[in-house]
Every structure is written in C-alpha cells, then in structure tokens.
Coordinates of C-alpha atoms and ligand atoms in Angstrom, one line a residue:
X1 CA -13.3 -11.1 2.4
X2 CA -14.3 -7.7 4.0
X3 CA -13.2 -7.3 7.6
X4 CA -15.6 -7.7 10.1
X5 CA -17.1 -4.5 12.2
X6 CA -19.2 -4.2 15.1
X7 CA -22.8 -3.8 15.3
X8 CA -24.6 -0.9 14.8
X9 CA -24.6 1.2 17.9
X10 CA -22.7 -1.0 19.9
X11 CA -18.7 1.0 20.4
X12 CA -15.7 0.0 21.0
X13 CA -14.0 2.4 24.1
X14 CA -10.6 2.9 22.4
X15 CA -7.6 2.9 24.7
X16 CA -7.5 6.6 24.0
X17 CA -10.6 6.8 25.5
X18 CA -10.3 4.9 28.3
X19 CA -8.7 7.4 30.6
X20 CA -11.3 9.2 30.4
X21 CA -14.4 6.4 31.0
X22 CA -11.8 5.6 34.1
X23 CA -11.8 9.0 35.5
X24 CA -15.6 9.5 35.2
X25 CA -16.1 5.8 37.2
X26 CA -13.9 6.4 39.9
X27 CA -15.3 9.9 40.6
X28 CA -18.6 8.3 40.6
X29 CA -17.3 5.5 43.3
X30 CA -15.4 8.2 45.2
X31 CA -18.9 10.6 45.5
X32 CA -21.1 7.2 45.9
X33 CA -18.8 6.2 48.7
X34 CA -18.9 9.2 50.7
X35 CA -23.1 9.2 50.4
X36 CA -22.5 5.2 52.0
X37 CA -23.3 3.3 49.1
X38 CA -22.6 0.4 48.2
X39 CA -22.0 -1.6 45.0
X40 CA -24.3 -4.4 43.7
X41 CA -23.6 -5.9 40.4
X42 CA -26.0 -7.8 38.8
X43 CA -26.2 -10.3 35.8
X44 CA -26.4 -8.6 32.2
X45 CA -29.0 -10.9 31.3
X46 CA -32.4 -11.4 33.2
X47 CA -35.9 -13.3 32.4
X48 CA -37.7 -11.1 29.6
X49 CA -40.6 -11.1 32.3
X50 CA -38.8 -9.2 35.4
X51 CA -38.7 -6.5 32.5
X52 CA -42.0 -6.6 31.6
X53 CA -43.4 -6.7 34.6
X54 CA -41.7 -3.8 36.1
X55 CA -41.0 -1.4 33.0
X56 CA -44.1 -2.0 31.9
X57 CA -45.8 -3.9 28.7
X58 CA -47.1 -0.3 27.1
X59 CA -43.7 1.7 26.8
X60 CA -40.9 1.5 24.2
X61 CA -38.8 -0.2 25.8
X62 CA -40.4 -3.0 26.5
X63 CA -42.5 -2.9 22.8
X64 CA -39.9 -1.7 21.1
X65 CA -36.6 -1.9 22.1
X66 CA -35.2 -5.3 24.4
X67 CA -32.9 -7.6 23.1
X68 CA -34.9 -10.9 23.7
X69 CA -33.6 -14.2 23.0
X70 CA -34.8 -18.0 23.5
X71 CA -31.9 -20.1 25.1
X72 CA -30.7 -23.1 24.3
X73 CA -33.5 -24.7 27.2
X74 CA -36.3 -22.3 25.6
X75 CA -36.2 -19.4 28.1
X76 CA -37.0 -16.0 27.2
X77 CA -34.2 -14.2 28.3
X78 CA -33.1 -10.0 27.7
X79 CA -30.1 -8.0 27.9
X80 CA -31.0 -5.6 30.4
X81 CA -32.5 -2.0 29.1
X82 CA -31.9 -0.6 32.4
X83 CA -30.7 -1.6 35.8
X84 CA -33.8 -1.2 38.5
X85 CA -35.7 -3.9 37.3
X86 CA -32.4 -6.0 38.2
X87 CA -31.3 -3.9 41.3
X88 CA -34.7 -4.4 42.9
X89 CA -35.0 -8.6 42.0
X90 CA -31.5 -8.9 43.6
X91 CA -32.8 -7.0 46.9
X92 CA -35.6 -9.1 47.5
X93 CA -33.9 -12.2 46.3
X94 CA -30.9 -11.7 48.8
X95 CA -33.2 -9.7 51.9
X96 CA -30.5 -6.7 51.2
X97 CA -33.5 -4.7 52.5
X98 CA -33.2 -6.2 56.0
X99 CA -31.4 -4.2 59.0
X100 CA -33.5 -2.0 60.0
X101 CA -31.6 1.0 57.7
X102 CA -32.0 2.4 54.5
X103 CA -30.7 0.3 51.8
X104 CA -28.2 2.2 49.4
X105 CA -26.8 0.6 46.3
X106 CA -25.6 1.8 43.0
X107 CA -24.1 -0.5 40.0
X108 CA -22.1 0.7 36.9
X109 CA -22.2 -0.8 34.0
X110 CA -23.7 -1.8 29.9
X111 CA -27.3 -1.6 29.2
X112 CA -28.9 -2.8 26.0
X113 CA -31.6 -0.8 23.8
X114 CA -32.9 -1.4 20.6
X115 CA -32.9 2.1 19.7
X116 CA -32.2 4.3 16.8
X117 CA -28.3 5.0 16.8
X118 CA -27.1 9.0 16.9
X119 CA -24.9 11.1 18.7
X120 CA -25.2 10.5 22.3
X121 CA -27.8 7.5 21.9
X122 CA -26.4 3.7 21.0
X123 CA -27.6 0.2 21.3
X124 CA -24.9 -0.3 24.4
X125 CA -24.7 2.4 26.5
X126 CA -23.5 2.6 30.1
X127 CA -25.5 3.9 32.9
X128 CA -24.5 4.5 36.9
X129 CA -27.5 3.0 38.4
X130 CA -28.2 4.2 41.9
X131 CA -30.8 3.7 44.3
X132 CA -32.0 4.1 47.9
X133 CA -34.9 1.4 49.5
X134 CA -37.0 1.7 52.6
X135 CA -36.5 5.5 52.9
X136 CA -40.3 6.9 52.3
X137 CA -39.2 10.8 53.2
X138 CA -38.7 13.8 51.0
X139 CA -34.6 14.0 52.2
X140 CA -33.8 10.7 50.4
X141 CA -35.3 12.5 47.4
X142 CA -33.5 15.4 47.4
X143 CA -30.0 13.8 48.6
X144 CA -29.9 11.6 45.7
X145 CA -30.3 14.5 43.8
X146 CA -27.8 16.3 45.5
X147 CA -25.5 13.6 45.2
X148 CA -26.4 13.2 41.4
X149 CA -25.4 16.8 41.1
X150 CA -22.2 16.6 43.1
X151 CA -20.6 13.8 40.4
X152 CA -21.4 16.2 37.2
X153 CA -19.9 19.1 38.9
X154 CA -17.1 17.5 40.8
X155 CA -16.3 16.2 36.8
X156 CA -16.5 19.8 35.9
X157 CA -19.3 19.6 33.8
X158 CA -20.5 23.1 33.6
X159 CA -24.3 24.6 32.6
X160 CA -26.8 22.1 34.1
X161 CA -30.0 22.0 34.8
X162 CA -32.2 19.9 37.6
X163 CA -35.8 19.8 36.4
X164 CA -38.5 17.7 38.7
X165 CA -41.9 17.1 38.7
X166 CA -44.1 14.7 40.7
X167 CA -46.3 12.0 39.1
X168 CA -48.5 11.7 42.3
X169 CA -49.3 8.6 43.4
X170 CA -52.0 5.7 43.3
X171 CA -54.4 8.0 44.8
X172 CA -54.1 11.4 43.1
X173 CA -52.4 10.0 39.5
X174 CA -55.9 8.6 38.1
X175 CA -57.9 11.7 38.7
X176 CA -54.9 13.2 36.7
X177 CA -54.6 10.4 34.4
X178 CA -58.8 10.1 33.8
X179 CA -58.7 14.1 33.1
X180 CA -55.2 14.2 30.5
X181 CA -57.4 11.6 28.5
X182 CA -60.4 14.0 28.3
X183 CA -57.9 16.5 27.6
X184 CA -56.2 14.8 25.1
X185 CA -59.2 13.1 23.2
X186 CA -60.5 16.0 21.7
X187 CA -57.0 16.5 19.4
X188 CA -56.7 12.6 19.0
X189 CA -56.6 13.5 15.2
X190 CA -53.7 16.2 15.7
X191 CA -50.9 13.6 17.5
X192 CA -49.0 11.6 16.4
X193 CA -49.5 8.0 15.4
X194 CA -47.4 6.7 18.3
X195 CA -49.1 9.3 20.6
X196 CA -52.8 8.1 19.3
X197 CA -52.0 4.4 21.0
X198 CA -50.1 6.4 23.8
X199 CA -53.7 7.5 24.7
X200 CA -55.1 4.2 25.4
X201 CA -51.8 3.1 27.0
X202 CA -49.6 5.2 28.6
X203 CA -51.0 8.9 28.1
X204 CA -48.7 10.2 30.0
X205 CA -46.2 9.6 27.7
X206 CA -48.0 12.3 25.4
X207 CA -46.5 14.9 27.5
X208 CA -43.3 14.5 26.6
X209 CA -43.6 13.5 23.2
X210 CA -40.7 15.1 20.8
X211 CA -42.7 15.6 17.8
X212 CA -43.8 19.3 16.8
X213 CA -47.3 19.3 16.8
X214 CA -47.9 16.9 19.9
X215 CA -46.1 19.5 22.2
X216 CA -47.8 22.3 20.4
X217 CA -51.0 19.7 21.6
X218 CA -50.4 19.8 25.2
X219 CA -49.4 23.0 26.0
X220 CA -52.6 23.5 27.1
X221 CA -52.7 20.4 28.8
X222 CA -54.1 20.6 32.4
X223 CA -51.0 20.5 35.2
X224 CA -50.4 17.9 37.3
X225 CA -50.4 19.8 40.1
X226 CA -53.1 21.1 39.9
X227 CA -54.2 17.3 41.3
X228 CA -51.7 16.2 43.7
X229 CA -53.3 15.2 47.0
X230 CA -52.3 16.8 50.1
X231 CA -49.5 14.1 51.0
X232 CA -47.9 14.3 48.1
X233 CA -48.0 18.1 47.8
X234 CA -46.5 18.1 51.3
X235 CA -43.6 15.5 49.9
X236 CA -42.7 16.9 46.9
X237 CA -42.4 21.2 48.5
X238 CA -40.2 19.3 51.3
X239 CA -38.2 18.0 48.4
X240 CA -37.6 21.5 46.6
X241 CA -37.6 23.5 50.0
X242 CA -34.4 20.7 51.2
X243 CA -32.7 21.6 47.3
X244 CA -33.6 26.0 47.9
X245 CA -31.9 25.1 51.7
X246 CA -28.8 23.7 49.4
X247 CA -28.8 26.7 46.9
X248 CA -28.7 24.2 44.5
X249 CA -30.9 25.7 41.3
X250 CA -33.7 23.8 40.1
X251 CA -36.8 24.3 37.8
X252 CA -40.3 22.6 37.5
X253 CA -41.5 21.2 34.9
X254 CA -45.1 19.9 34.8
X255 CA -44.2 17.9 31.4
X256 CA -41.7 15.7 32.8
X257 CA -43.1 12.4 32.8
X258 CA -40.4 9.2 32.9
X259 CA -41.0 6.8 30.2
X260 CA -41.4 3.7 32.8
X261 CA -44.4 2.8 34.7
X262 CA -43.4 2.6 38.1
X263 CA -42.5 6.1 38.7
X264 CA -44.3 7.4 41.7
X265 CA -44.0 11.1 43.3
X266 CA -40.8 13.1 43.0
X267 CA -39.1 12.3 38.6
X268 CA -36.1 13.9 37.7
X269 CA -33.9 15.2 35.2
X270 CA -30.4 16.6 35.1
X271 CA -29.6 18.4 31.1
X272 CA -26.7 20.0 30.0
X273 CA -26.9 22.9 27.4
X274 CA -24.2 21.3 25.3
X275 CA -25.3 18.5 24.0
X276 CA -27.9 19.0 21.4
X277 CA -30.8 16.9 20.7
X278 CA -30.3 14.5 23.4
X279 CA -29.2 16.5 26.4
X280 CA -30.8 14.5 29.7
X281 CA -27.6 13.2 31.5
X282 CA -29.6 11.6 34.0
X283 CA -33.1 11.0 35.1
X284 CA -35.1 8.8 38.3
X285 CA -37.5 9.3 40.3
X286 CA -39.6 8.0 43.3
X287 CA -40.9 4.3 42.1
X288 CA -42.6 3.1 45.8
X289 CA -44.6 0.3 44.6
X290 CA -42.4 -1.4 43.0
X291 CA -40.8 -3.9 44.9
X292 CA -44.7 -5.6 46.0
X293 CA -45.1 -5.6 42.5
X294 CA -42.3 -8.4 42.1
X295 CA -43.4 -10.4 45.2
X296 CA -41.3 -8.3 47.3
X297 CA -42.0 -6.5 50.4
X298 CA -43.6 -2.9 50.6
X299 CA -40.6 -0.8 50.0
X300 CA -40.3 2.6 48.6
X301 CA -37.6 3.3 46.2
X302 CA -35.7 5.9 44.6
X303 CA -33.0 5.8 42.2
X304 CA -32.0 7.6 39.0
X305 CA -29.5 6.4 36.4
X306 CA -26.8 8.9 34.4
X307 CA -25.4 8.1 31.1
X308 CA -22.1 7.5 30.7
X309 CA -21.2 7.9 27.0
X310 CA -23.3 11.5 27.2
X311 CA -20.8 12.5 30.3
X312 CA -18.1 11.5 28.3
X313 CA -19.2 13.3 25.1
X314 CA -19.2 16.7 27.3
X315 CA -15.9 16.0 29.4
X316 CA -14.2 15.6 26.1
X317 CA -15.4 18.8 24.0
X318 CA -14.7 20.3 27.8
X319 CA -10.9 18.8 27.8
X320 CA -10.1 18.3 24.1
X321 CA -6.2 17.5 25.7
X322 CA -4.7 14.2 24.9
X323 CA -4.6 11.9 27.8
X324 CA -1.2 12.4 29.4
X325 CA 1.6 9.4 27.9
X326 CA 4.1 7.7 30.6
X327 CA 6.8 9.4 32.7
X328 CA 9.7 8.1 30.8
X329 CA 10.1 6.5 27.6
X330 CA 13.5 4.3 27.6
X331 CA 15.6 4.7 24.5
X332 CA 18.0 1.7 23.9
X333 CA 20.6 2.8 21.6
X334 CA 22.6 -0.2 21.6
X335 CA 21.8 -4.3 22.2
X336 CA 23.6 -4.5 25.0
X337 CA 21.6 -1.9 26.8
X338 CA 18.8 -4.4 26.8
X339 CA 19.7 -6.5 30.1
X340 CA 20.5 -3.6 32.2
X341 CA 17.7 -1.5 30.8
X342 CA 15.4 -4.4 31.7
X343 CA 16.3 -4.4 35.1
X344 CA 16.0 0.0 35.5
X345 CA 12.6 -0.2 33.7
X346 CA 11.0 -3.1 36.1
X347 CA 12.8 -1.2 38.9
X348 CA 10.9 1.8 38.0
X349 CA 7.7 0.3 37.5
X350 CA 7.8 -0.9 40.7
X351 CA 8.2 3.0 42.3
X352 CA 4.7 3.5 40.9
X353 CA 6.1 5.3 38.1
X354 CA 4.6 4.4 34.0
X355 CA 7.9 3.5 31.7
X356 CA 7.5 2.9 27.9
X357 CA 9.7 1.1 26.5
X358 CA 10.9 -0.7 23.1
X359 CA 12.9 -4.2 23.9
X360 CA 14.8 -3.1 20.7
X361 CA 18.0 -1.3 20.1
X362 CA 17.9 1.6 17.7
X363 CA 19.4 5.0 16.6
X364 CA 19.1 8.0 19.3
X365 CA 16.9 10.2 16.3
X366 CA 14.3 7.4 15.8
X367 CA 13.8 6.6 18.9
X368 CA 13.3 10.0 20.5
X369 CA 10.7 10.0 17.6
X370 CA 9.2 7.2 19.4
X371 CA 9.6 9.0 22.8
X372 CA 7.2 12.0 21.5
X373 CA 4.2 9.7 19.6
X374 CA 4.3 7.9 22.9
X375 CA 3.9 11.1 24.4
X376 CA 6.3 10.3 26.9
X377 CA 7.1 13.7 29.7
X378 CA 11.2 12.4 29.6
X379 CA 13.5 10.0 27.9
X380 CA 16.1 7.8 29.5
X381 CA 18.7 7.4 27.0
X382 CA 21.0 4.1 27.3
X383 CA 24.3 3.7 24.5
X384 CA 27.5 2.3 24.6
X385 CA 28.6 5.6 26.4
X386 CA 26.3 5.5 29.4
X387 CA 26.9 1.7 30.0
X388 CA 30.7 2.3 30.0
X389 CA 30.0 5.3 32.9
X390 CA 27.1 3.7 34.4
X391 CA 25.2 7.3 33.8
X392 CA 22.4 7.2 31.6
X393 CA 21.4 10.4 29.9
X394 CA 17.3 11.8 31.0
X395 CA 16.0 14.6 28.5
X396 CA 12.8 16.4 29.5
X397 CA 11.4 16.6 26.3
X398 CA 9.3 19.7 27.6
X399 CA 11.6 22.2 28.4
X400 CA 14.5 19.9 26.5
X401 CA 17.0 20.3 30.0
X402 CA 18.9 16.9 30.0
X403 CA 20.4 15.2 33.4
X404 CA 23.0 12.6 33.8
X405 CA 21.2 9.9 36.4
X406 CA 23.4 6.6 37.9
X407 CA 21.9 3.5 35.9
X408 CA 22.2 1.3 38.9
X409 CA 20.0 3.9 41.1
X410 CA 16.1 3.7 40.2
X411 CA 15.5 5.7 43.2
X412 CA 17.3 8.9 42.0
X413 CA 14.9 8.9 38.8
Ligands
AMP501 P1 -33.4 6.3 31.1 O1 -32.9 5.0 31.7 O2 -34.0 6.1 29.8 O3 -34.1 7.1 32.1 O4 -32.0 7.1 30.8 C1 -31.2 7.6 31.8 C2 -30.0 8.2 31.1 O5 -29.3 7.2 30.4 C3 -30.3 9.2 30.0 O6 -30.5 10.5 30.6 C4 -29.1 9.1 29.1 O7 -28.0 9.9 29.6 C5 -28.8 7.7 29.2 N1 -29.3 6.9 28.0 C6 -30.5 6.4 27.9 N2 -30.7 5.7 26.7 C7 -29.5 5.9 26.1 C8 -29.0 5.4 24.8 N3 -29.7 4.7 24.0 N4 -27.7 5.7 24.5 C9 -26.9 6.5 25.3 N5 -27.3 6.9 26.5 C10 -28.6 6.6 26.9

C-alpha cells in the first residue's frame, strides 16, 4: 500500500523549519506588545454565514474558495479564510469594545483557502491578524501601518514597498462605483470571463485583475480620487502626511482595491521585490461598517493581516544558514558513563543550556560523527579515563581547542 501524504497545499513546518516560524512569531508578539495589543484567539471553525455576510457573497473567497462542511447536527460550518470576520464576532459577542478606549487585538494563526497551490500561495497558510476598533481618526491608520512596517524590518526583510489607496466611503464610493461601470461597459467584450461577472458584482475587483488584457483595460480607468468627498480626502492626506512625518516611504496606488467588501477609506499593501509572482506580504485597510453589519455596534475598524509562509520564504533566501544545533553534544564512550552522564546532562539542562545526547555507549570516532550532524557547538566526552579522574574531556568542534572540565561540576561548563 502507498504511504499516505498530505493534502495538496496544506505543509508540514519541518522541525528544521521551525526556528524560523518561532523567531518570526515572537518578533511579531514582541512589536504587537510594545503598540499595547493584545491577543485574541478565536475558533478555526465558524458558521459559513459570519463569512458570507462579512466577506461578502460576490468575491472569491466566498464563491470560490471556503472549506464548508455540514456537521454531524446539519450545520454549515467553514474553516476560516481569514481572521476579521472571527475577530470582529468575538468583540461584539464578549463587549471587548467597551471601556471607553480603543480596542487593540491581533491573533496568529492557520487560515484555510481553496486556492490554487504555488510558491508562496497554499490551502493552509498562516496570517498575523491585527486590528484596532473604535478609533475613527487618520493616526490609527497610519500607526498600524507603522507598526506593520516595524515587524518586516525589525526581521530584516529588506526592499519593501507600502502602497495605499482609499476606497471612499458609503457616500463617495457609489458615484465612483456607478462611473467604473460606465467606464468599464464599453470593453465588456475585452475582459476577462471572471472580470465580465466582476462588472455586475464586484467591479472593483476589475482593477486589480492579474490578467493581461484587463489591466491593459483599465489603465485608462477613471481614479478614485478623483471622487472622494471632502471627509475622506481630509482622512486619507492626514494618513500619508502622519507616514511623510515618519520618513517612512510610501506610494499611491489608485488600483489597489482589497478583494473583501467591507473595506472602507484608507487599503493597504506592504510587497517585497523578492518574491515573484505573489509578492504582497500584507494588506488591510479601514472596514468602518462592519461591525453594525453583524448586529454589532457602530464601530470603525482597521486591521491588516501579513502572511506568514511568504515572510518565511524571504527570511530564508535572506539567511540560507542552518538553524544553530545544541551547545553540547554528550559522547558516552563507555556503559558505565551512562549514570553519571545522566545526571551532568539534566544538570545542564537545568542551567538553561540545550545538551544532545545519545543514552548509548559507543566509539569516540562515531560519536563525534554524531556530535557534528547534530550540529552540536562542543562535545563532552565521557570514557573509562574521565570516570576514573572525575574530568571529562569538552572539544570545541569550531576552533577544535579541547578543555578538561570536573564531571561532578555542571556549573563550570
Ligand atoms: P488577504 O487576507 O487575502 O488580504 O491576504 C493577506 C496576506 O496573506 C497576503 O498578503 C499574503 O501574504 C497572505 N496570503 C493570502 N492568501 C494566501 C495563500 N493562499 N497562501 C499563502 N499566503 C497567503
């Protein structure tokens, strides 16, 4: 019988790898912590309809893309596709919103899309998820941003980009919306299939449609800014104006729609130049009427979520080293060493210090071979010599300069 492997797009995070996906999720607590957020976690799994009702029933993910299942009692249920819809249900459902301050949450952590797999996009993928409620003003914009940009570069990622737009709001987006259609009608015959039903359904999604001849299509397309009322003009140059006071580099770009419905105002992207096809790291935006929409009270919102696996595709073409192996890697040369080597290792462990070890005797060449595929920085060496002197033998197995160490003393290690 042929083994068993996993499902398409879904990975397993080897333990090589897991270093790595550590060091990228404690940076991200350490940077969320010092903006004051704090952590919500919320179920995997929600009612199919908190997903349709806030992604919206016309985009891909919600057509397209949700893993949707009957339970056992005959409930539509999904794996989430992203982590607002849940984020926000949670707020309302546990009045996180009350207190009289802003309410700022993040949560790591598996989403679920039914997409086509290829480097940098999978069927689970992980996403930071963060969000700030009840904070209507242009800073809350631009600090998530900042903050967004402080974990890439703290991580090292180099060559980024911020691009924003702003989608307007209830009052400015149909005039917008009404005028893209007109625009876009007359080359109904030149888009794409998807784009044609885009038109009736979600035409902003046209604008940043990947296939050739739909962006040659709306080029021309008339700017969004060109609409924006007053207010949200007034938002959105606060928002840039607070990034220029940061010197933090941005761009606009009037085709940078999100592909949710929600999104209200100030949308977001960060890109790398390094990663090909699909280089957005991260994207949000402003989504203020969202929270009514689910029963909720009148909260604005904004939030963005950052891919994981994408971070971790850059950090390791960035790095290519091997994730550093333990401190020591304790050779036992004869059976007897086993007892009292039991007892120095443990000891060790307990100084905070990360001992490898084999709870098998052997001779000194194979188990320095041992020491080096573990990757180990120094071996402790215990034979019938050491354990007659009580001095056990530690090789560096960088710069090979070997020290003689009291067995009985874990301290002096
Ligand atoms: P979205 O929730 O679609 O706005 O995506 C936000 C970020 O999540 C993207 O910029 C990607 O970094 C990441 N992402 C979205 N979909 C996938 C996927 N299928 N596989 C891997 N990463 C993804």
């Amino acid at each position: 019988m042929p083994a068993l492997t996993a499902i398409r797009g879904f990975k397993d995070i080897l333990p090589k790898e897991a270093d790595l996906w550590r060091e990228v999720e404690e940076k991200a607590r350490q940077v969320l912590s010092r903006f004051d957020f704090s952590e919500l976690r919320p179920p995997i799994m929600e009612r199919t309809e908190l997903f349709q009702r806030t992604i919206g029933a016309a985009t891909d993910i919600v057509e397209k893309e949700m893993y949707t299942m009957e339970d056992r009692g005959g409930d539509l249920i999904t794996l989430r596709p992203e982590a607002t819809a849940g984020m926000v249900r949670a707020l309302i459902e546990h009045n996180l919103h009350e207190g009289g301050r802003a309410t700022k949450l993040f949560c790591l952590g598996p989403m679920f899309r039914y997409e086509r797999p290829q480097k940098g996009r999978l069927r689970q993928f992980h996403q930071l998820d963060v969000e700030i409620f009840s904070d209507a003003g242009p800073h809350s914009d631009a600090e998530i941003i900042v903050l967004l940009r402080s974990f890439l570069a703290e991580l090292g990622l180099p060559n980024l980009s911020i691009v924003l737009n702003s989608l307007g709001c209830p009052t400015c987006r149909p005039l917008y919306r009404d005028n893209l259609v007109a625009f876009l009608a007359n080359r109904k015959n030149k888009l794409c299939p998807d784009c044609q039903r885009r038109l009736e359904l979600n035409p902003l999604r046209v604008l940043d449609c990947k296939s050739e001849t739909c962006q040659a299509e709306v080029k021309a397309a008339p700017s969004f800014s060109q609409f924006w009322c007053p207010a949200c003009r007034e938002h959105f140059e606060a928002v840039l104006q607070a990034l220029t006071g940061l010197g933090l580099d941005h761009q606009l770009d009037e085709r940078l729609v999100r592909g949710l419905d929600y999104y209200t105002r100030t949308t977001f992207e960060v890109r790398s130049g390094d990663l090909g096809s699909q280089s957005a790291l991260a994207g949000g935006g402003r989504y203020d009427g969202l929270c009514r929409e689910l029963g909720g009270p009148d909260l604005p919102a904004i939030g963005f979520a950052a891919g994981l696996e994408r971070i971790i595709i850059l950090l390791n073409q960035l790095k290519g080293d091997p994730a550093p192996g333990p401190d020591y890697y304790a050779a036992l040369l004869t059976p007897e060493a086993l007892s009292p080597a039991f007892a120095l290792v443990q000891a060790l462990r307990s100084q905070g210090l990360r001992v490898a070890v084999d709870w098998e005797a052997g001779g000194l060449k194979s188990r320095l071979k041992r020491a080096d595929k573990a990757g180990a920085a120094k071996v402790i060496m215990i034979g019938p010599d050491e354990l007659a002197s009580g001095l056990v033998k530690v090789r560096d197995l960088r710069t090979k300069e070997q020290v003689s160490l009291p067995l009985n003393k874990p301290e002096e290690f």
